[in-house]
Amino acid sequence: MLYRNLGKPLFFKLDPEKAHHLVVDGLHTAAKVPGIVPIMRGLYGVQETPELASDLFGIHFPSPVGLAAGLDKNGRSVAGFSAIGFGFMEVGTVTPKGQPGNEQPRLFRLPQDEALINRMGFNNFGAEAMAEELAKLKTRSIPVAVNIGKNKATPNEDAHRDYEHCISALYPYADFFVVNISSPNTPDLRNLQHGSELALLLQAVTEQMALEGKRYGSNKAVLVKIAPDVSDAELEYMVDTIQKSGVSGLIATNTTISRDGLKHPDAKETGGLSGKPLTQRSTDIISHVYRQTEGGLPIIGSGGIFTAEDAYNKIRAGASLVEIYTALIYEGPEINRKLHRGLRELLRRDGFSHISEAIGADHR
């Protein structure tokens, strides 16, 4: 109620990007103040429960609900976000060199559609700057994934070098990695999802991960984030290539360029659409991937999760974990407790004692 009655009206009067920075920078600053993190945890934290905690990729996840990439682009606010009920979080997308991203305005709220459009363009301070931020964290209460991409100026034929650079610079600080080849806001990036380019890129990524694993004496997972704007044939080829590459799993899905059914006048803005309009499409893709791989490739479901039912539908479709982003903007930090409580109720309703029993249940 605090966010709905006080925070949201204030934030929604501000320019969306200014509000974004206010939240992220505010969490960064607040976490440095003695006693603030425990207070935040008391207000918004989620108690770990046996039926929702799980282990995947050799990592313990206290809750299946994580924060998607895009909010904490530079890894500056991990302590703050960790205190408001997430079971894991992504930082980034980070690129080797810092870059300003696209011209402003580049972030738009669509309240009537409970959606956002962004064309940020991987604005970030660069891989080395993120490494410095993450190195400051002495302890972590949740796993942190680093979402990596290529610089705008890097041609696709050299893209693998950007991903290799990010892995090398950030390997000691990431619990796992996410390869972003599906943002619609970097020119030609999505072309890396198709044809031989995908296989070559993932070969370079997995080889770099193996190299760093030997260097540091610990192997870490790497996932691929895919787009929702693909045909069934393209999706099947993409998933087949991803599965053969030896990566650990995938995230379905990134934002969409579709504008079907939108009401808000800003729907005409270019960029990636997130929020409720993406709910069913991302769930359908999760279901397709799970069927194609026969449950053999772990999936993190992302896209349009606002309620426990939304999250549960993705889990039943085949997701082992889920992520939110837009719902946090619209519903505030209270949403994590609502999702956690609702998921427990849905598991009990269906006679499941643990979330693992619900994964892919729609296919059985």
Coordinates of C-alpha atoms in Angstrom, one line a residue:
M1 CA 0.0 0.0 0.0
L2 CA 2.9 2.3 0.7
Y3 CA 4.1 2.2 -2.9
R4 CA 0.6 2.3 -4.4
N5 CA -0.5 5.3 -2.4
L6 CA 2.8 7.3 -2.2
G7 CA 5.6 6.0 -4.3
K8 CA 3.8 5.2 -7.6
P9 CA 1.9 8.5 -7.9
L10 CA 5.2 10.3 -7.3
F11 CA 7.3 8.2 -9.7
F12 CA 4.6 8.3 -12.4
K13 CA 4.7 12.1 -12.4
L14 CA 8.4 12.0 -13.3
D15 CA 9.9 11.3 -16.7
P16 CA 10.2 7.5 -16.8
E17 CA 14.0 7.4 -17.2
K18 CA 14.5 9.9 -14.3
A19 CA 12.2 7.8 -12.1
H20 CA 14.3 4.7 -13.2
H21 CA 17.5 6.4 -12.1
L22 CA 15.9 7.7 -8.9
V23 CA 15.0 4.1 -7.9
V24 CA 18.3 2.5 -8.8
D25 CA 20.5 5.3 -7.4
G26 CA 18.3 5.5 -4.3
L27 CA 18.7 1.8 -3.6
H28 CA 22.5 2.1 -4.1
T29 CA 22.7 5.0 -1.6
A30 CA 20.2 3.5 0.9
A31 CA 22.1 0.2 1.1
K32 CA 25.2 2.1 2.4
V33 CA 23.3 3.5 5.3
P34 CA 23.6 1.3 8.4
G35 CA 20.4 -0.5 9.3
I36 CA 18.5 0.4 6.1
V37 CA 18.9 -3.0 4.4
P38 CA 17.4 -4.9 7.4
I39 CA 14.5 -2.4 7.4
M40 CA 13.9 -3.0 3.7
R41 CA 14.0 -6.7 4.2
G42 CA 11.5 -6.4 7.1
L43 CA 9.2 -4.4 4.9
Y44 CA 9.5 -6.3 1.6
G45 CA 11.6 -9.4 2.1
V46 CA 10.4 -12.9 1.4
Q47 CA 11.0 -15.7 3.9
E48 CA 12.6 -18.7 2.2
T49 CA 10.2 -21.7 2.2
P50 CA 11.0 -25.3 1.5
E51 CA 8.4 -25.7 -1.3
L52 CA 9.7 -22.8 -3.4
A53 CA 13.5 -22.9 -2.8
S54 CA 15.4 -24.9 -5.4
D55 CA 18.8 -25.7 -6.7
L56 CA 19.7 -25.2 -10.4
F57 CA 23.0 -24.9 -12.3
G58 CA 24.7 -25.8 -9.0
I59 CA 23.2 -22.7 -7.4
H60 CA 20.7 -22.3 -4.5
F61 CA 17.7 -20.1 -5.3
P62 CA 15.8 -19.1 -2.2
S63 CA 12.8 -18.2 -4.3
P64 CA 11.9 -18.9 -8.0
V65 CA 11.1 -15.2 -8.7
G66 CA 14.0 -13.1 -9.9
L67 CA 14.6 -9.6 -11.3
A68 CA 15.2 -9.4 -15.0
A69 CA 18.1 -7.5 -16.6
G70 CA 17.6 -3.8 -17.4
L71 CA 17.0 -2.2 -14.1
D72 CA 20.4 -2.4 -12.5
K73 CA 22.5 -2.0 -15.6
N74 CA 25.8 -1.5 -13.8
G75 CA 25.6 -3.7 -10.8
R76 CA 25.4 -0.8 -8.4
S77 CA 22.2 -1.7 -6.4
V78 CA 22.5 -5.5 -5.8
A79 CA 22.3 -5.1 -2.0
G80 CA 19.1 -3.0 -2.3
F81 CA 17.3 -5.3 -4.8
S82 CA 18.4 -8.3 -2.8
A83 CA 16.5 -7.0 0.2
I84 CA 13.1 -6.7 -1.4
G85 CA 12.2 -10.4 -1.9
F86 CA 13.9 -11.5 -5.1
G87 CA 15.3 -15.0 -5.3
F88 CA 18.0 -14.0 -7.8
M89 CA 18.7 -11.0 -10.1
E90 CA 20.3 -10.1 -13.3
V91 CA 22.6 -7.1 -13.7
G92 CA 23.3 -5.5 -17.1
T93 CA 23.1 -5.7 -20.0
V94 CA 26.8 -4.8 -19.9
T95 CA 29.1 -4.3 -22.9
P96 CA 32.9 -4.3 -23.0
K97 CA 33.1 -0.6 -23.4
G98 CA 30.8 1.9 -21.7
Q99 CA 28.3 3.5 -24.1
P100 CA 25.6 6.1 -23.7
G101 CA 22.9 4.2 -25.5
N102 CA 20.3 5.6 -27.7
E103 CA 19.0 9.2 -27.7
Q104 CA 16.4 10.3 -25.2
P105 CA 13.5 10.0 -24.8
R106 CA 13.9 6.2 -24.9
L107 CA 11.6 4.8 -22.1
F108 CA 7.8 5.1 -22.2
R109 CA 5.1 4.0 -19.8
L110 CA 1.8 2.6 -21.3
P111 CA -0.4 2.6 -18.1
Q112 CA -3.6 1.6 -20.0
D113 CA -1.8 -1.5 -21.3
E114 CA 0.3 -2.1 -18.1
A115 CA 3.4 -2.1 -20.3
L116 CA 6.6 -0.3 -21.0
I117 CA 8.4 0.4 -24.3
N118 CA 12.2 1.0 -24.1
R119 CA 14.9 1.6 -26.7
M120 CA 17.7 2.2 -24.2
G121 CA 20.4 0.6 -26.4
F122 CA 22.6 -1.1 -23.8
N123 CA 23.5 2.2 -22.0
N124 CA 26.1 1.2 -19.3
F125 CA 29.5 2.0 -17.9
G126 CA 31.3 -1.0 -19.3
A127 CA 32.5 -4.4 -18.1
E128 CA 35.4 -3.2 -16.0
A129 CA 33.2 -0.7 -14.2
M130 CA 30.7 -3.4 -13.3
A131 CA 33.5 -5.7 -12.1
E132 CA 34.6 -2.9 -9.7
E133 CA 31.0 -2.6 -8.4
L134 CA 30.5 -6.3 -7.9
A135 CA 33.9 -6.7 -6.3
K136 CA 32.7 -4.4 -3.5
L137 CA 30.0 -6.9 -2.4
K138 CA 31.5 -8.9 0.4
T139 CA 28.4 -11.1 0.8
R140 CA 25.4 -11.9 -1.3
S141 CA 22.0 -13.1 -0.1
I142 CA 20.9 -14.1 -3.6
P143 CA 22.5 -15.3 -6.8
V144 CA 23.6 -12.6 -9.3
A145 CA 23.6 -13.2 -13.1
V146 CA 25.5 -10.9 -15.4
N147 CA 23.7 -10.2 -18.7
I148 CA 26.3 -9.5 -21.4
G149 CA 26.0 -8.0 -24.9
K150 CA 28.0 -6.4 -27.7
N151 CA 28.8 -2.7 -28.2
K152 CA 26.7 -0.9 -30.8
A153 CA 29.8 -0.1 -32.9
T154 CA 30.9 -3.8 -33.0
P155 CA 30.0 -5.5 -36.3
N156 CA 28.3 -8.9 -36.0
E157 CA 31.3 -10.7 -37.3
D158 CA 33.3 -9.5 -34.3
A159 CA 30.5 -9.8 -31.8
H160 CA 32.0 -12.9 -30.2
R161 CA 35.0 -10.9 -29.0
D162 CA 32.7 -8.6 -27.0
Y163 CA 31.0 -11.5 -25.3
E164 CA 34.4 -13.1 -24.6
H165 CA 35.7 -9.8 -23.1
C166 CA 32.7 -9.5 -20.8
I167 CA 33.0 -13.1 -19.6
S168 CA 36.7 -12.7 -18.9
A169 CA 36.3 -9.4 -17.1
L170 CA 33.3 -10.5 -14.9
Y171 CA 33.8 -14.2 -14.4
P172 CA 34.9 -14.0 -10.8
Y173 CA 31.9 -11.9 -9.9
A174 CA 29.0 -13.6 -11.6
D175 CA 27.1 -16.6 -10.3
F176 CA 26.0 -17.3 -13.9
F177 CA 25.9 -15.5 -17.2
V178 CA 23.2 -14.6 -19.7
V179 CA 24.0 -14.0 -23.3
N180 CA 21.8 -11.3 -24.7
I181 CA 21.3 -11.6 -28.5
S182 CA 17.7 -10.7 -28.5
S183 CA 17.3 -7.0 -27.6
P184 CA 15.6 -5.1 -30.5
N185 CA 17.4 -1.9 -29.6
T186 CA 20.9 -2.6 -30.9
P187 CA 21.1 -2.7 -34.7
D188 CA 21.5 -6.2 -36.2
L189 CA 21.8 -7.8 -32.8
R190 CA 18.9 -10.2 -33.3
N191 CA 20.6 -11.5 -36.5
L192 CA 22.9 -13.3 -34.1
Q193 CA 20.0 -15.6 -33.2
H194 CA 19.9 -17.2 -36.6
G195 CA 21.9 -19.3 -39.0
S196 CA 25.5 -20.2 -38.5
E197 CA 26.1 -16.9 -36.6
L198 CA 24.4 -18.4 -33.5
A199 CA 26.4 -21.6 -33.6
L200 CA 29.7 -19.7 -34.0
L201 CA 28.9 -17.2 -31.3
L202 CA 27.9 -19.9 -28.8
Q203 CA 31.0 -21.9 -29.6
A204 CA 33.1 -18.9 -28.7
V205 CA 31.1 -18.3 -25.5
T206 CA 31.3 -21.8 -24.3
E207 CA 35.0 -22.0 -25.0
Q208 CA 35.6 -18.8 -23.1
M209 CA 33.5 -20.0 -20.2
A210 CA 35.6 -23.3 -20.1
L211 CA 38.8 -21.3 -20.2
E212 CA 37.8 -19.0 -17.3
G213 CA 36.5 -22.1 -15.4
K214 CA 39.9 -23.6 -15.6
R215 CA 41.6 -20.3 -14.6
Y216 CA 39.4 -19.8 -11.5
G217 CA 38.8 -23.5 -10.7
S218 CA 35.0 -23.2 -10.8
N219 CA 32.6 -23.9 -13.7
K220 CA 29.7 -21.6 -14.1
A221 CA 26.5 -21.7 -16.1
V222 CA 25.7 -19.6 -19.1
L223 CA 22.2 -19.1 -20.6
V224 CA 20.9 -17.5 -23.8
K225 CA 18.1 -15.0 -23.8
I226 CA 15.8 -15.3 -26.8
A227 CA 13.3 -13.1 -28.5
P228 CA 9.6 -13.7 -28.8
D229 CA 9.4 -12.4 -32.4
V230 CA 10.2 -15.6 -34.2
S231 CA 8.3 -18.1 -36.3
D232 CA 7.9 -21.7 -35.1
A233 CA 10.5 -22.9 -37.6
E234 CA 13.0 -20.2 -36.5
L235 CA 12.4 -21.1 -32.9
E236 CA 12.9 -24.8 -33.5
Y237 CA 16.2 -24.1 -35.3
M238 CA 17.3 -21.7 -32.6
V239 CA 16.6 -24.0 -29.7
D240 CA 18.2 -26.9 -31.5
T241 CA 21.4 -24.9 -32.0
I242 CA 21.3 -23.7 -28.4
Q243 CA 20.9 -27.2 -27.0
K244 CA 23.7 -28.6 -29.2
S245 CA 26.0 -25.8 -28.1
G246 CA 26.3 -27.1 -24.6
V247 CA 25.0 -23.9 -22.8
S248 CA 23.2 -24.4 -19.6
G249 CA 19.7 -23.1 -20.5
L250 CA 17.8 -20.2 -21.9
I251 CA 15.6 -17.3 -20.9
A252 CA 12.3 -16.9 -22.7
T253 CA 11.7 -14.1 -23.5
N254 CA 13.1 -10.7 -24.2
T255 CA 10.9 -7.8 -25.1
T256 CA 8.7 -7.8 -28.3
I257 CA 8.4 -5.5 -31.3
S258 CA 4.8 -6.5 -31.7
R259 CA 2.1 -3.8 -30.9
D260 CA -1.0 -6.0 -31.1
G261 CA -3.9 -4.8 -29.1
L262 CA -2.3 -1.7 -27.5
K263 CA -4.4 1.3 -26.5
H264 CA -1.9 3.9 -25.3
P265 CA -0.9 6.6 -27.9
D266 CA 2.8 5.9 -27.1
A267 CA 2.4 2.4 -28.7
K268 CA 3.7 3.9 -31.9
E269 CA 7.2 4.4 -30.3
T270 CA 9.9 2.1 -31.5
G271 CA 11.6 -0.2 -29.1
G272 CA 11.0 -3.4 -27.1
L273 CA 7.6 -3.8 -25.4
S274 CA 7.4 -5.5 -22.0
G275 CA 4.5 -6.1 -19.6
K276 CA 1.1 -7.7 -19.8
P277 CA 0.8 -7.7 -23.6
L278 CA 3.8 -10.2 -23.6
T279 CA 2.4 -12.6 -21.0
Q280 CA 0.8 -15.2 -23.3
R281 CA 3.4 -15.1 -26.0
S282 CA 6.3 -15.7 -23.7
T283 CA 4.4 -18.6 -22.0
D284 CA 3.7 -20.1 -25.4
I285 CA 7.4 -20.0 -26.3
I286 CA 8.3 -21.6 -22.9
S287 CA 5.9 -24.4 -23.7
H288 CA 7.3 -24.9 -27.2
V289 CA 10.9 -25.0 -25.9
Y290 CA 10.0 -27.5 -23.2
R291 CA 8.2 -29.8 -25.6
Q292 CA 11.0 -29.6 -28.2
T293 CA 13.8 -30.4 -25.6
E294 CA 11.6 -32.8 -23.6
G295 CA 12.4 -30.8 -20.5
G296 CA 16.1 -31.3 -21.0
L297 CA 17.1 -27.6 -21.2
P298 CA 16.3 -25.5 -18.1
I299 CA 14.2 -22.4 -18.8
I300 CA 13.8 -19.1 -17.0
G301 CA 10.5 -17.6 -17.9
S302 CA 10.2 -13.9 -18.4
G303 CA 7.6 -11.6 -19.9
G304 CA 4.4 -10.1 -18.5
I305 CA 4.3 -11.7 -15.0
F306 CA 2.0 -9.6 -12.8
T307 CA 0.3 -12.3 -10.7
A308 CA 1.1 -15.6 -9.1
E309 CA -1.1 -17.2 -11.8
D310 CA 1.1 -15.6 -14.5
A311 CA 4.2 -17.0 -12.9
Y312 CA 2.6 -20.4 -12.2
N313 CA 1.4 -20.7 -15.8
K314 CA 5.0 -20.3 -17.0
I315 CA 6.2 -22.9 -14.5
R316 CA 3.6 -25.4 -15.6
A317 CA 4.6 -24.6 -19.2
G318 CA 8.2 -25.6 -18.4
A319 CA 10.0 -22.8 -16.6
S320 CA 12.2 -23.7 -13.6
L321 CA 12.5 -20.1 -12.5
V322 CA 10.8 -16.8 -13.5
E323 CA 11.7 -13.1 -13.7
I324 CA 9.8 -9.9 -13.4
Y325 CA 10.6 -6.3 -14.5
T326 CA 7.6 -4.2 -15.6
A327 CA 5.4 -5.5 -12.8
L328 CA 7.9 -4.1 -10.3
I329 CA 7.4 -0.7 -11.8
Y330 CA 3.6 -0.9 -11.7
E331 CA 3.1 -2.9 -8.5
G332 CA 6.1 -1.9 -6.4
P333 CA 8.2 -4.1 -4.1
E334 CA 5.1 -5.6 -2.4
I335 CA 4.8 -7.8 -5.5
N336 CA 7.4 -10.3 -4.4
R337 CA 5.4 -11.3 -1.3
K338 CA 2.2 -11.5 -3.3
L339 CA 3.9 -13.8 -5.9
H340 CA 5.5 -16.0 -3.2
R341 CA 2.3 -16.3 -1.2
G342 CA 0.2 -17.0 -4.4
L343 CA 2.6 -19.6 -5.7
R344 CA 2.5 -21.6 -2.4
E345 CA -1.3 -21.5 -2.6
L346 CA -1.3 -22.7 -6.2
L347 CA 1.1 -25.6 -5.4
R348 CA -1.2 -26.7 -2.6
R349 CA -4.3 -26.4 -4.8
D350 CA -2.7 -28.8 -7.3
G351 CA -1.4 -31.2 -4.7
F352 CA 2.3 -30.4 -5.3
S353 CA 4.7 -30.4 -2.3
H354 CA 7.5 -28.7 -4.2
I355 CA 7.8 -26.4 -7.2
S356 CA 9.9 -29.0 -9.1
E357 CA 6.7 -31.1 -9.4
A358 CA 4.9 -28.3 -11.2
I359 CA 7.6 -27.6 -13.8
G360 CA 6.2 -28.7 -17.1
A361 CA 3.1 -30.1 -15.5
D362 CA 1.0 -29.0 -18.5
H363 CA 2.8 -31.5 -20.7
R364 CA 2.1 -34.6 -18.6

